[in-house]
Short mmCIF file of N, CA and C in Angstrom, two decimals:
data_model
loop_
_atom_site.label_atom_id
_atom_site.label_comp_id
_atom_site.label_asym_id
_atom_site.label_seq_id
_atom_site.Cartn_x
_atom_site.Cartn_y
_atom_site.Cartn_z
N MET V 990 -1.02 5.82 -8.26
CA MET V 990 -1.99 4.67 -7.74
C MET V 990 -2.08 4.58 -6.23
N THR V 991 -2.91 3.63 -6.26
CA THR V 991 -3.77 3.77 -5.46
C THR V 991 -4.07 2.68 -4.86
N SER V 992 -3.81 2.79 -3.35
CA SER V 992 -4.34 0.96 -2.65
C SER V 992 -4.94 0.76 -1.58
N LYS V 993 -5.21 -0.19 -0.77
CA LYS V 993 -5.91 -0.44 0.07
C LYS V 993 -5.68 -0.74 1.34
N VAL V 994 -5.47 -0.05 2.15
CA VAL V 994 -4.59 0.12 3.48
C VAL V 994 -5.80 -0.27 4.41
N VAL V 995 -5.42 -0.92 5.42
CA VAL V 995 -6.46 -1.34 6.89
C VAL V 995 -5.64 -0.58 7.67
N LEU V 996 -6.04 -0.10 9.09
CA LEU V 996 -6.13 0.92 9.70
C LEU V 996 -6.73 -0.26 11.45
N ALA V 997 -5.43 -0.07 12.00
CA ALA V 997 -5.29 -0.71 13.24
C ALA V 997 -5.48 -0.22 14.61
N CYS V 998 -6.47 -0.25 15.97
CA CYS V 998 -6.36 0.75 16.74
C CYS V 998 -5.05 0.26 17.37
N LYS V 999 -4.66 1.01 18.05
CA LYS V 999 -2.84 1.45 18.82
C LYS V 999 -3.07 0.32 19.92
N ASP V 1000 -4.76 0.68 20.77
CA ASP V 1000 -4.72 -0.14 21.64
C ASP V 1000 -4.52 -1.28 22.22
N CYS V 1001 -5.62 -1.19 21.74
CA CYS V 1001 -6.43 -2.76 21.48
C CYS V 1001 -6.00 -3.74 20.24
N GLY V 1002 -5.35 -3.19 18.99
CA GLY V 1002 -4.75 -3.93 17.92
C GLY V 1002 -6.09 -4.95 16.93
N SER V 1003 -7.75 -4.28 16.83
CA SER V 1003 -8.32 -4.23 16.80
C SER V 1003 -8.30 -3.45 15.19
N ARG V 1004 -8.64 -4.73 14.30
CA ARG V 1004 -8.48 -4.13 12.32
C ARG V 1004 -10.07 -3.93 12.39
N ASN V 1005 -10.14 -1.96 12.70
CA ASN V 1005 -11.66 -1.68 12.25
C ASN V 1005 -11.31 -0.93 11.15
N TYR V 1006 -11.15 -0.45 10.73
CA TYR V 1006 -11.05 0.60 9.67
C TYR V 1006 -10.58 0.06 7.97
N SER V 1007 -10.95 0.60 6.85
CA SER V 1007 -10.20 0.18 5.51
C SER V 1007 -10.03 1.01 4.81
N THR V 1008 -8.93 1.31 4.26
CA THR V 1008 -9.29 2.96 3.49
C THR V 1008 -8.15 3.09 2.62
N VAL V 1009 -8.79 3.83 1.00
CA VAL V 1009 -7.62 4.31 0.20
C VAL V 1009 -6.50 5.66 -0.08
N THR V 1010 -5.07 4.65 0.05
CA THR V 1010 -4.18 5.64 -0.18
C THR V 1010 -3.33 6.15 -1.54
N ASN V 1011 -2.97 7.02 -1.84
CA ASN V 1011 -1.69 6.99 -2.73
C ASN V 1011 -0.71 6.80 -2.27
N THR V 1012 -0.38 5.65 -3.28
CA THR V 1012 1.24 5.16 -2.90
C THR V 1012 2.44 5.77 -3.15
N ALA V 1013 1.51 6.58 -4.52
CA ALA V 1013 3.12 6.87 -5.33
C ALA V 1013 3.22 8.43 -4.18
N SER V 1014 2.79 9.53 -3.55
CA SER V 1014 3.73 9.98 -2.68
C SER V 1014 3.44 10.10 -1.25
N LYS V 1015 3.01 8.77 -0.87
CA LYS V 1015 3.52 8.62 0.60
C LYS V 1015 5.23 8.12 0.89
N LYS V 1016 5.48 8.68 2.04
CA LYS V 1016 6.19 8.26 2.37
C LYS V 1016 6.25 7.91 3.92
N GLU V 1017 5.36 8.26 4.87
CA GLU V 1017 5.77 7.57 6.09
C GLU V 1017 4.19 6.38 6.36
N ARG V 1018 3.49 5.63 6.85
CA ARG V 1018 2.66 5.20 7.39
C ARG V 1018 1.18 6.44 7.76
N LEU V 1019 -0.10 6.17 7.46
CA LEU V 1019 -0.85 6.54 7.62
C LEU V 1019 -1.32 6.78 9.43
N GLU V 1020 -1.63 7.29 10.30
CA GLU V 1020 -1.96 7.50 11.37
C GLU V 1020 -3.16 8.13 11.72
N ILE V 1021 -4.35 8.05 12.08
CA ILE V 1021 -5.70 9.22 11.99
C ILE V 1021 -6.56 8.50 13.24
N LYS V 1022 -6.80 9.81 13.81
CA LYS V 1022 -7.43 9.08 15.07
C LYS V 1022 -9.83 8.98 14.96
N LYS V 1023 -9.63 7.28 15.16
CA LYS V 1023 -10.61 7.13 14.93
C LYS V 1023 -11.57 6.72 15.66
N PHE V 1024 -12.34 6.15 15.99
CA PHE V 1024 -13.76 5.55 16.84
C PHE V 1024 -13.19 3.92 16.93
N CYS V 1025 -13.06 3.79 18.51
CA CYS V 1025 -12.96 2.27 17.86
C CYS V 1025 -14.26 1.23 19.47
N LYS V 1026 -14.80 0.45 18.00
CA LYS V 1026 -15.22 -0.09 19.20
C LYS V 1026 -15.42 -1.37 20.67
N ILE V 1027 -14.34 -1.72 19.78
CA ILE V 1027 -13.78 -2.35 21.05
C ILE V 1027 -13.11 -1.92 22.53
N CYS V 1028 -12.60 -0.70 22.01
CA CYS V 1028 -12.20 0.28 23.41
C CYS V 1028 -13.61 1.14 23.93
N ASN V 1029 -14.23 1.64 23.33
CA ASN V 1029 -15.53 2.51 23.35
C ASN V 1029 -15.15 3.83 23.59
N THR V 1030 -13.71 3.94 22.70
CA THR V 1030 -13.05 5.61 23.13
C THR V 1030 -12.77 5.98 21.36
N HIS V 1031 -12.33 7.10 21.18
CA HIS V 1031 -11.53 7.26 20.22
C HIS V 1031 -10.41 7.52 20.26
N THR V 1032 -9.43 6.81 19.68
CA THR V 1032 -8.23 6.10 19.37
C THR V 1032 -7.37 6.35 18.22
N LEU V 1033 -5.86 6.41 18.44
CA LEU V 1033 -4.77 6.54 17.02
C LEU V 1033 -5.21 5.31 16.56
N HIS V 1034 -5.53 4.65 15.49
CA HIS V 1034 -5.65 3.85 14.24
C HIS V 1034 -4.05 4.34 13.20
N LYS V 1035 -3.23 3.26 13.44
CA LYS V 1035 -2.01 3.15 12.22
C LYS V 1035 -2.16 2.26 10.98
N GLU V 1036 -1.88 2.44 9.68
CA GLU V 1036 -1.86 1.59 8.63
C GLU V 1036 -0.57 0.24 8.83
N THR V 1037 -2.00 -0.88 9.01
CA THR V 1037 -0.70 -1.98 8.78
C THR V 1037 -0.35 -2.62 7.88
N LYS V 1038 0.13 -3.54 7.56
CA LYS V 1038 0.69 -4.21 6.46
C LYS V 1038 -0.46 -5.11 5.65
#
């Protein structure tokens, strides 16, 4: 089963991205390094609730 998750910047907290993940095999929250428009740099983005 897949579900839509929102990714938030770890530095400024803005929610910039959304993606789809497999919830059946997932145990921890998704962390991806992506470009933040607010910080204007590549930062770590974490999955939010």
